[in-house]
Coordinates of C-alpha atoms in Angstrom, one line a residue:
G985 CA 86.5 9.8 -18.8
E986 CA 88.3 6.6 -18.8
D987 CA 87.1 4.0 -16.4
V988 CA 89.6 3.8 -13.5
K989 CA 90.0 0.3 -12.0
P990 CA 91.0 -0.4 -8.4
F991 CA 93.9 -2.6 -9.5
T992 CA 96.3 -2.6 -12.5
P993 CA 96.5 -5.7 -14.6
E994 CA 99.9 -6.5 -13.1
E995 CA 98.5 -6.1 -9.5
T996 CA 95.5 -8.2 -10.3
K997 CA 97.5 -11.0 -11.9
E998 CA 99.7 -11.1 -8.8
I999 CA 96.6 -11.5 -6.6
V1000 CA 95.1 -14.2 -8.8
M1001 CA 98.3 -16.3 -9.0
S1002 CA 99.2 -16.0 -5.3
L1003 CA 96.0 -15.9 -3.3
Q1004 CA 95.1 -19.3 -1.8
Q1005 CA 91.6 -18.4 -0.6
P1006 CA 88.5 -17.4 -2.6
A1007 CA 87.8 -13.7 -3.0
V1008 CA 85.5 -11.5 -5.0
F1009 CA 86.8 -8.7 -7.2
C1010 CA 84.5 -5.7 -7.4
N1011 CA 84.5 -2.7 -9.8
M1012 CA 86.9 -4.4 -12.2
V1013 CA 84.6 -5.0 -15.2
G1014 CA 82.3 -2.0 -15.4
D1015 CA 83.3 -1.2 -19.0
W1016 CA 83.2 -4.8 -20.3
P1017 CA 80.6 -5.2 -23.1
A1018 CA 80.0 -8.7 -21.8
L1019 CA 78.0 -7.2 -18.9
H1020 CA 75.2 -6.8 -21.4
W1021 CA 75.1 -10.5 -22.2
N1022 CA 71.7 -11.2 -20.6
V1023 CA 69.7 -14.0 -22.1
E1024 CA 67.6 -11.7 -24.3
Y1025 CA 70.8 -10.3 -25.9
L1026 CA 72.4 -13.7 -26.3
S1027 CA 69.2 -15.0 -27.9
A1028 CA 69.3 -12.2 -30.5
V1029 CA 73.0 -12.9 -31.3
L1030 CA 72.5 -16.7 -31.6
G1031 CA 69.3 -16.3 -33.6
G1032 CA 67.7 -19.8 -33.9
K1033 CA 70.8 -21.7 -33.0
A1034 CA 70.0 -24.6 -30.6
I1035 CA 72.2 -25.5 -27.6
Q1036 CA 72.0 -28.4 -25.2
F1037 CA 70.4 -27.9 -21.8
R1038 CA 70.8 -30.3 -18.8
I1039 CA 67.5 -30.8 -16.9
G1040 CA 67.2 -31.6 -13.3
L1041 CA 64.7 -31.7 -10.5
K1042 CA 64.3 -28.7 -8.1
T1043 CA 63.6 -31.0 -5.2
V1044 CA 66.7 -32.1 -3.3
D1045 CA 67.5 -35.7 -2.4
L1046 CA 70.2 -36.9 0.0
A1047 CA 72.3 -38.0 -3.0
P1048 CA 73.9 -35.5 -5.4
Q1049 CA 72.2 -35.0 -8.8
F1050 CA 75.1 -36.0 -11.0
E1051 CA 75.0 -35.3 -14.8
T1052 CA 74.5 -39.1 -15.4
S1053 CA 71.1 -38.9 -13.8
C1054 CA 69.9 -35.8 -15.6
S1055 CA 67.9 -35.4 -18.9
Y1056 CA 69.1 -33.4 -21.9
V1057 CA 67.3 -31.4 -24.5
K1058 CA 68.4 -29.1 -27.3
A1059 CA 66.6 -25.8 -27.5
T1060 CA 67.0 -22.2 -28.5
L1061 CA 67.4 -19.4 -26.0
D1062 CA 64.0 -18.1 -27.1
E1063 CA 62.5 -21.5 -26.2
F1064 CA 64.3 -21.4 -22.9
L1065 CA 62.9 -17.9 -22.1
A1066 CA 59.4 -19.0 -23.1
W1067 CA 59.6 -22.0 -20.8
S1068 CA 61.0 -20.0 -17.9
C1069 CA 58.2 -17.5 -18.3
G1070 CA 55.5 -20.1 -18.4
Q1071 CA 54.4 -19.2 -22.0
P1072 CA 51.9 -21.6 -23.6
S1073 CA 54.1 -22.0 -26.6
C1074 CA 56.5 -24.2 -24.6
L1075 CA 53.8 -26.9 -24.2
S1076 CA 54.9 -28.3 -27.6
G1077 CA 58.5 -27.3 -27.5
P1078 CA 61.6 -29.2 -26.3
F1079 CA 60.8 -28.4 -22.6
H1080 CA 57.2 -29.7 -22.8
C1081 CA 58.0 -32.6 -20.6
Y1082 CA 59.4 -30.5 -17.8
E1083 CA 57.2 -28.2 -15.7
Y1084 CA 59.1 -25.1 -14.7
S1085 CA 58.0 -25.3 -11.1
K1086 CA 59.5 -28.8 -10.7
Y1087 CA 62.6 -28.7 -13.0
W1088 CA 65.6 -26.5 -13.7
A1089 CA 67.5 -26.2 -17.0
Y1090 CA 71.2 -25.5 -17.4
A1091 CA 73.1 -24.7 -20.6
D1092 CA 76.4 -25.3 -18.7
Y1093 CA 80.0 -25.3 -19.8
K1094 CA 79.4 -23.9 -23.3
Y1095 CA 82.6 -23.0 -25.1
I1096 CA 82.1 -19.4 -26.3
A1097 CA 84.5 -20.1 -29.2
R1098 CA 82.2 -22.9 -30.4
I1099 CA 78.7 -21.4 -30.0
F1100 CA 79.8 -18.1 -31.5
E1101 CA 82.2 -19.4 -34.0
D1102 CA 80.5 -17.5 -36.8
K1103 CA 80.6 -14.2 -34.8
P1104 CA 84.2 -14.0 -33.6
E1105 CA 83.9 -10.2 -33.0
I1106 CA 81.9 -11.0 -29.8
F1107 CA 85.0 -12.6 -28.2
K1108 CA 86.4 -9.1 -27.5
D1109 CA 83.4 -8.4 -25.2
V1110 CA 85.3 -10.4 -22.5
R1111 CA 88.5 -8.7 -21.4
W1112 CA 90.6 -10.8 -19.1
S1113 CA 93.5 -8.6 -20.0
D1114 CA 92.3 -6.4 -17.1
F1115 CA 93.2 -9.3 -14.8
G1116 CA 96.7 -9.4 -16.2
F1117 CA 96.2 -12.0 -19.0
P1118 CA 96.7 -10.2 -22.3
G1119 CA 95.1 -11.9 -25.3
R1120 CA 92.7 -13.9 -23.2
T1121 CA 89.1 -13.1 -24.3
G1122 CA 85.8 -14.8 -24.7
K1123 CA 87.4 -17.2 -27.0
D1124 CA 89.2 -18.6 -24.0
S1125 CA 86.1 -18.7 -21.8
T1126 CA 82.9 -20.7 -21.2
L1127 CA 79.3 -19.6 -20.8
W1128 CA 76.8 -20.8 -18.3
I1129 CA 73.0 -20.1 -18.6
G1130 CA 70.6 -21.5 -16.1
S1131 CA 67.2 -21.2 -14.5
E1132 CA 66.5 -21.1 -10.8
G1133 CA 67.8 -24.2 -9.0
A1134 CA 70.2 -25.1 -11.7
N1135 CA 73.3 -26.4 -10.1
T1136 CA 76.7 -28.1 -10.4
P1137 CA 77.4 -31.0 -8.1
C1138 CA 80.2 -30.4 -5.6
H1139 CA 83.6 -31.1 -7.2
L1140 CA 87.1 -29.8 -7.5
D1141 CA 88.9 -29.0 -10.7
S1142 CA 92.2 -30.8 -11.2
Y1143 CA 93.7 -28.0 -13.3
G1144 CA 94.2 -24.3 -12.9
C1145 CA 92.4 -21.7 -10.8
N1146 CA 89.1 -20.2 -11.9
L1147 CA 87.9 -16.7 -12.6
V1148 CA 84.1 -16.3 -12.8
L1149 CA 82.2 -13.3 -14.0
Q1150 CA 78.5 -13.0 -13.0
V1151 CA 76.5 -11.3 -15.7
Q1152 CA 72.8 -11.8 -15.0
G1153 CA 71.1 -13.0 -11.8
R1154 CA 72.8 -14.4 -8.8
K1155 CA 74.6 -17.6 -8.0
R1156 CA 75.4 -19.0 -4.6
W1157 CA 78.8 -20.7 -4.2
H1158 CA 79.6 -23.1 -1.5
L1159 CA 83.4 -23.5 -1.4
F1160 CA 85.6 -25.8 0.7
P1161 CA 89.4 -25.7 1.0
P1162 CA 91.6 -28.5 -0.3
G1163 CA 92.3 -29.6 3.2
D1164 CA 88.6 -30.7 3.5
T1165 CA 89.0 -33.3 0.7
S1166 CA 88.7 -36.4 3.0
F1167 CA 85.6 -34.9 4.7
L1168 CA 83.9 -34.5 1.3
Y1169 CA 84.2 -38.2 0.4
P1170 CA 85.8 -37.8 -3.1
T1171 CA 84.8 -40.2 -5.9
R1172 CA 85.8 -40.6 -9.6
I1173 CA 82.5 -42.2 -10.5
P1174 CA 81.0 -40.6 -12.6
Y1175 CA 84.3 -40.3 -14.3
E1176 CA 85.3 -37.1 -16.0
E1177 CA 88.8 -36.0 -16.6
S1178 CA 89.8 -33.0 -14.5
S1179 CA 86.8 -33.2 -12.1
V1180 CA 86.8 -35.0 -8.7
F1181 CA 83.2 -35.2 -7.4
S1182 CA 82.0 -35.4 -3.9
K1183 CA 79.6 -38.1 -2.8
V1184 CA 77.9 -35.6 -0.5
N1185 CA 75.0 -33.4 -1.5
V1186 CA 76.1 -30.3 0.3
A1187 CA 72.6 -28.8 -0.1
N1188 CA 71.2 -31.6 1.9
P1189 CA 74.0 -33.7 3.5
D1190 CA 73.4 -37.2 4.7
L1191 CA 75.3 -37.0 7.9
K1192 CA 74.5 -40.6 8.9
R1193 CA 76.2 -41.8 5.8
F1194 CA 78.9 -39.1 5.6
P1195 CA 79.5 -38.1 9.2
Q1196 CA 82.9 -36.4 8.5
F1197 CA 81.2 -33.8 6.4
K1198 CA 80.4 -31.9 9.6
N1199 CA 84.1 -31.2 9.9
T1200 CA 84.2 -29.2 6.7
T1201 CA 84.8 -25.4 6.6
A1202 CA 82.3 -23.9 4.2
H1203 CA 83.0 -20.6 2.6
V1204 CA 79.7 -19.4 1.1
V1205 CA 79.2 -16.3 -1.1
T1206 CA 76.3 -15.1 -3.3
L1207 CA 77.8 -13.6 -6.5
S1208 CA 76.0 -10.7 -8.0
P1209 CA 76.2 -9.2 -11.6
G1210 CA 79.4 -7.3 -12.2
Q1211 CA 81.5 -9.3 -9.7
V1212 CA 84.3 -11.7 -10.4
L1213 CA 85.0 -14.6 -8.1
L1214 CA 88.4 -16.2 -7.8
V1215 CA 88.3 -19.9 -7.1
P1216 CA 91.8 -21.0 -6.1
R1217 CA 93.4 -24.3 -7.2
H1218 CA 91.7 -27.4 -5.8
W1219 CA 89.0 -25.6 -3.9
W1220 CA 85.8 -27.7 -3.9
H1221 CA 82.6 -25.9 -5.0
Y1222 CA 78.9 -26.5 -5.3
V1223 CA 77.1 -23.8 -7.3
E1224 CA 73.4 -23.1 -7.7
S1225 CA 71.4 -20.4 -9.5
I1226 CA 69.1 -18.6 -7.0
D1227 CA 67.4 -16.2 -9.5
P1228 CA 64.9 -17.1 -12.3
I1229 CA 67.7 -16.7 -14.9
T1230 CA 71.4 -16.6 -14.5
V1231 CA 74.3 -16.0 -16.9
S1232 CA 78.0 -16.3 -16.0
I1233 CA 81.3 -16.5 -17.9
N1234 CA 84.4 -18.2 -16.6
S1235 CA 88.0 -18.8 -17.6
W1236 CA 90.6 -21.2 -16.1
I1237 CA 94.0 -19.9 -15.5
E1238 CA 96.9 -22.3 -16.1
L1239 CA 99.3 -23.0 -13.2
D1240 CA 102.7 -24.7 -13.1
A1241 CA 101.2 -27.3 -10.8
D1242 CA 99.0 -28.5 -13.7
H1243 CA 101.9 -30.4 -15.1
E1244 CA 101.9 -32.9 -12.2
A1245 CA 98.1 -32.8 -12.1
R1246 CA 98.0 -34.1 -15.7
V1247 CA 100.2 -37.0 -14.7
E1248 CA 97.8 -37.8 -11.9
E1249 CA 94.8 -37.5 -14.2
A1250 CA 96.4 -39.8 -16.7
I1251 CA 97.0 -42.4 -14.0
T1252 CA 93.4 -42.1 -12.9
R1253 CA 92.1 -42.6 -16.4
V1254 CA 94.2 -45.7 -16.9
L1255 CA 92.9 -47.3 -13.7
V1256 CA 89.2 -46.2 -14.0
C1257 CA 88.8 -47.2 -17.7
A1258 CA 90.6 -50.5 -17.2
I1259 CA 88.7 -51.6 -14.1
K1260 CA 85.2 -50.3 -15.1
S1261 CA 85.6 -51.6 -18.7
A1262 CA 86.1 -55.1 -17.3
E1263 CA 82.7 -55.1 -15.7
N1264 CA 79.7 -56.8 -17.4
P1265 CA 78.2 -54.2 -19.8
S1266 CA 74.7 -55.5 -18.8
D1267 CA 75.2 -54.0 -15.4
E1268 CA 74.2 -50.6 -16.9
D1269 CA 76.4 -48.7 -14.5
L1270 CA 76.5 -45.2 -16.0
W1271 CA 80.0 -44.6 -14.8
L1272 CA 81.2 -42.3 -17.6
N1273 CA 80.1 -38.7 -17.3
P1274 CA 78.2 -37.4 -20.4
T1275 CA 81.1 -34.8 -20.8
E1276 CA 83.4 -37.7 -21.7
V1277 CA 83.5 -38.7 -25.4
E1278 CA 84.1 -42.4 -24.8
A1279 CA 85.9 -44.9 -22.6
T1280 CA 89.3 -44.8 -24.2
S1281 CA 91.4 -48.0 -24.7
H1282 CA 94.2 -49.0 -22.4
K1283 CA 96.7 -48.4 -25.3
T1284 CA 95.4 -44.8 -25.7
N1285 CA 95.4 -44.2 -22.0
L1286 CA 99.0 -45.4 -21.6
Q1287 CA 100.1 -43.2 -24.5
Y1288 CA 98.4 -40.3 -22.7
L1289 CA 100.2 -41.2 -19.5
N1290 CA 103.6 -41.2 -21.3
K1291 CA 102.9 -37.9 -22.9
A1292 CA 101.9 -36.4 -19.6
V1293 CA 105.1 -37.6 -18.0
S1294 CA 107.2 -36.3 -20.9
A1295 CA 105.5 -32.9 -20.7
Y1296 CA 106.1 -32.7 -17.0
F1297 CA 109.9 -33.2 -17.4
R1298 CA 110.0 -30.9 -20.4
C1299 CA 108.4 -28.1 -18.4
Q1300 CA 110.6 -28.8 -15.4
K1301 CA 113.6 -27.9 -17.6
T1302 CA 112.0 -24.8 -19.0
D1303 CA 110.6 -23.3 -15.8
V1304 CA 112.2 -20.1 -14.7
P1305 CA 112.1 -19.5 -10.9
E1306 CA 110.3 -16.4 -9.6
Q1307 CA 109.1 -15.3 -13.0
A1308 CA 106.0 -15.7 -15.1
H1309 CA 106.3 -17.7 -18.3
P1310 CA 105.8 -15.3 -21.2
S1311 CA 102.3 -15.4 -22.7
S1312 CA 103.3 -14.6 -26.2
S1313 CA 99.9 -15.5 -27.7
A1314 CA 96.3 -16.2 -26.8
A1315 CA 96.7 -19.5 -28.6
E1316 CA 99.3 -20.7 -26.1
Q1317 CA 97.1 -19.6 -23.2
R1318 CA 94.1 -21.5 -24.6
T1319 CA 95.7 -24.8 -25.3
S1320 CA 95.1 -26.7 -22.1
I1321 CA 92.0 -24.9 -20.8
S1322 CA 90.0 -25.3 -24.0
C1323 CA 90.2 -29.0 -23.5
K1324 CA 89.9 -29.0 -19.7
R1325 CA 86.8 -31.2 -19.9
K1326 CA 86.1 -33.1 -23.0
K1327 CA 82.6 -31.9 -23.9
R1328 CA 81.0 -33.6 -26.9
E1329 CA 80.4 -30.3 -28.5
A1330 CA 84.0 -29.2 -28.2
G1331 CA 85.2 -31.9 -30.6
C1332 CA 88.2 -32.6 -28.3
E1333 CA 90.0 -35.8 -29.2
P1334 CA 91.6 -37.8 -26.4
E1335 CA 95.2 -37.7 -27.7
S1336 CA 95.2 -34.5 -29.8
C1337 CA 94.7 -31.6 -27.5
R1338 CA 95.1 -32.4 -23.9
L1339 CA 98.8 -31.9 -23.5
P1340 CA 100.2 -28.5 -24.4
T1341 CA 103.8 -28.1 -25.1
H1342 CA 103.8 -24.9 -23.1
E1343 CA 101.7 -23.4 -20.3
F1344 CA 102.3 -20.2 -18.4
G1345 CA 102.1 -19.6 -14.7
L1346 CA 103.6 -17.8 -11.7
S1347 CA 105.9 -19.2 -9.1
T1348 CA 104.6 -19.0 -5.5
F1349 CA 104.9 -15.6 -4.0
T1350 CA 106.7 -15.0 -0.7
A1351 CA 104.8 -15.0 2.6
E1352 CA 105.6 -11.3 3.0
R1353 CA 103.9 -10.4 -0.3
L1354 CA 100.9 -12.5 0.5
Q1355 CA 100.4 -10.5 3.7
K1356 CA 100.0 -7.4 1.6
I1357 CA 97.0 -8.6 -0.4
P1358 CA 94.9 -5.5 -0.6
F1359 CA 91.6 -6.8 0.9
G1360 CA 88.9 -4.1 1.1
P1361 CA 85.9 -2.8 -0.8
H1362 CA 87.4 -3.9 -4.2
L1363 CA 88.7 -7.3 -3.1
V1364 CA 86.4 -9.0 -0.6
Q1365 CA 87.5 -12.2 1.2
V1366 CA 85.0 -15.1 1.2
L1367 CA 85.3 -16.0 4.8
P1368 CA 84.5 -19.3 6.6
Q1369 CA 80.9 -19.7 7.4
S1370 CA 80.2 -19.7 11.2
Q1371 CA 79.0 -22.9 12.8
E1372 CA 75.8 -21.2 13.9
I1373 CA 74.7 -20.3 10.4
S1374 CA 72.6 -23.0 8.8
S1375 CA 74.1 -24.9 5.9
M1376 CA 72.1 -23.1 3.2
S1377 CA 72.5 -19.5 4.4
A1378 CA 75.1 -17.4 2.6
I1379 CA 77.5 -14.5 2.7
A1380 CA 76.6 -11.9 0.0
V1381 CA 78.7 -9.1 -1.5
R1382 CA 76.5 -6.1 -2.3
S1383 CA 76.4 -5.1 -6.0
D1384 CA 77.9 -1.7 -5.1
S1385 CA 80.7 -3.6 -3.4
R1386 CA 80.9 -1.3 -0.4
D1387 CA 80.3 -3.8 2.3
L1388 CA 80.1 -7.4 3.2
H1389 CA 76.9 -8.7 4.9
E1390 CA 75.1 -11.8 5.7
N1391 CA 72.6 -12.8 3.0
D1392 CA 68.9 -13.1 3.8
R1393 CA 68.1 -16.4 5.3
Q1394 CA 64.9 -17.1 3.4
H1395 CA 66.8 -19.2 1.0
S1396 CA 67.8 -21.6 3.8
G1397 CA 64.5 -23.4 3.8
R1398 CA 63.8 -23.3 0.1
L1399 CA 65.6 -26.5 -0.6
R1400 CA 63.8 -29.4 1.0
C1401 CA 64.5 -33.2 1.2
T1402 CA 62.2 -35.4 -0.8
K1403 CA 62.0 -39.2 -1.0
K1404 CA 61.6 -39.1 -4.7
Q1405 CA 64.7 -40.3 -6.5
L1406 CA 66.4 -37.6 -8.7
V1407 CA 66.4 -39.9 -11.7
M1408 CA 65.2 -39.0 -15.2
S1409 CA 65.8 -40.2 -18.7
N1410 CA 65.9 -38.6 -22.1
D1411 CA 62.5 -40.1 -22.6
C1412 CA 60.4 -38.0 -20.2
E1413 CA 57.9 -40.8 -19.7
K1414 CA 60.3 -43.4 -18.4
P1415 CA 62.7 -43.1 -15.5
A1416 CA 66.3 -43.8 -16.3
H1417 CA 68.4 -46.3 -14.5
Q1418 CA 69.8 -44.7 -11.3
A1419 CA 73.6 -44.5 -11.6
D1420 CA 74.2 -44.9 -7.9
S1421 CA 77.9 -44.3 -8.0
D1422 CA 78.2 -44.5 -4.3
A1423 CA 75.9 -47.4 -3.6
S1424 CA 77.9 -49.4 -1.1
P1425 CA 75.6 -50.9 1.6
N1426 CA 77.0 -52.1 4.9
A1427 CA 79.9 -54.5 4.3
S1428 CA 78.2 -57.1 6.6
Q1429 CA 75.2 -57.3 4.2
T1430 CA 77.0 -57.4 0.8
A1431 CA 80.3 -58.0 -0.9
L1432 CA 82.5 -55.0 -1.8
S1433 CA 81.7 -53.6 -5.3
T1434 CA 84.0 -52.4 -8.1
N1435 CA 83.2 -48.8 -7.1
D1436 CA 84.3 -49.5 -3.5
L1437 CA 87.6 -50.7 -4.8
L1438 CA 88.0 -47.7 -7.1
E1439 CA 87.2 -45.2 -4.4
C1440 CA 90.3 -46.5 -2.6
V1441 CA 92.6 -47.1 -5.5
V1442 CA 91.9 -43.7 -7.2
N1443 CA 91.6 -41.7 -4.0
P1444 CA 93.3 -38.3 -4.7
H1445 CA 95.8 -38.9 -1.9
V1446 CA 96.7 -42.4 -3.3
I1447 CA 97.0 -41.1 -6.9
S1448 CA 99.3 -38.3 -5.7
V1449 CA 101.7 -40.8 -4.1
V1450 CA 101.6 -43.0 -7.2
A1451 CA 102.3 -40.1 -9.5
R1452 CA 105.4 -39.1 -7.4
L1453 CA 106.7 -42.7 -7.4
L1454 CA 106.1 -42.9 -11.2
L1455 CA 107.9 -39.7 -11.9
E1456 CA 110.8 -40.8 -9.7
R1457 CA 111.0 -44.0 -11.7
A1458 CA 110.8 -42.1 -15.0
R1459 CA 113.5 -39.7 -13.8
V1460 CA 115.9 -42.6 -13.3

């Protein structure tokens, strides 16, 4: 018989657009063909097509392992599988420099529309229409394939909320509410539009340097295959693969608040590019994240700022209170998210595709309706982690989604501190220059750096105030 889901698309969309805390949807995707997208299947579909992998060390230092300090290789999924299984063939392949026991590999943030552009029929395997977003498919989603230990540094996304489907293996998510921002020591170096990074390695926090981190409220969950995690707007997250191979699919859902966020991001880009570009190029400060195409000119950045402001006012005029904007086509839904981050492979030009003329969203629901969120076996809250639990233990949702229990603690001690710097280069024989974006020794020992200045100037709280002042000026 037909698969009966616990929530209708309309109910699910209301939950997604109104819930302000992370939660896991269970029993919603049992009939999705995308649940069969394990690495072996994807390898067969892609054939010999090579994709880029980010390489990092499994050992954990006190500093975050940003993308600027990783290595990159291009490989097929067959080569990735051979490497992860320890097959001799990988000794001469693209992973030959990286011993599996010491390194992880992550094919992260791959646009499904791009890597499967010659097989558009596969887009229909992902059915976000079940979550109330008709027309949103794999074409509007991204794919993540990693080995054990693969991780994303702790950050928040400037735009939208996030729906994440776990397909193969398990991933552990450490989430922190927007109110914890100051405790996470935000930084825009490395710079990437739409991502605000934390200077803290939450897997091994340096409490001497970042003492306020102890005031954070971690929400930790282990996501299993068949479950969908909702990451609300501006929730910080650190994500790591805890099984030998993991596959996940995500899609960002546009929100009305993104209009103001785009103005804030435009202001940040103007300031970061202007100040960092003024530095001596010989300093070799890797301040631009590999996901950014280039350091755009001040003229280009100012044009972007004006477009963002114009789009903000245009959307203010067209917004209809208490109603969703009509999602007349998948193309409208895709416009902003497809260019959320400017990956090189996405071919996203700075001025051409960042500012949609239309986005859809829902207005904030009433408190009364929020109290009626149907938490239970099909929608499980990701609760705050108790102070007694160690920083690396987790809350897990069982695959059968019938209860919520504390995850085994054997993972707590798996990540250990090492004195070895997490620095690699594309040439596996030579260490790369460490992009110490937060290298700011005691003020009594050295002068303040450019990055010290930037951390104050482009602090999210400061940028928010500047954006409001700028919009007020433009309104006059």
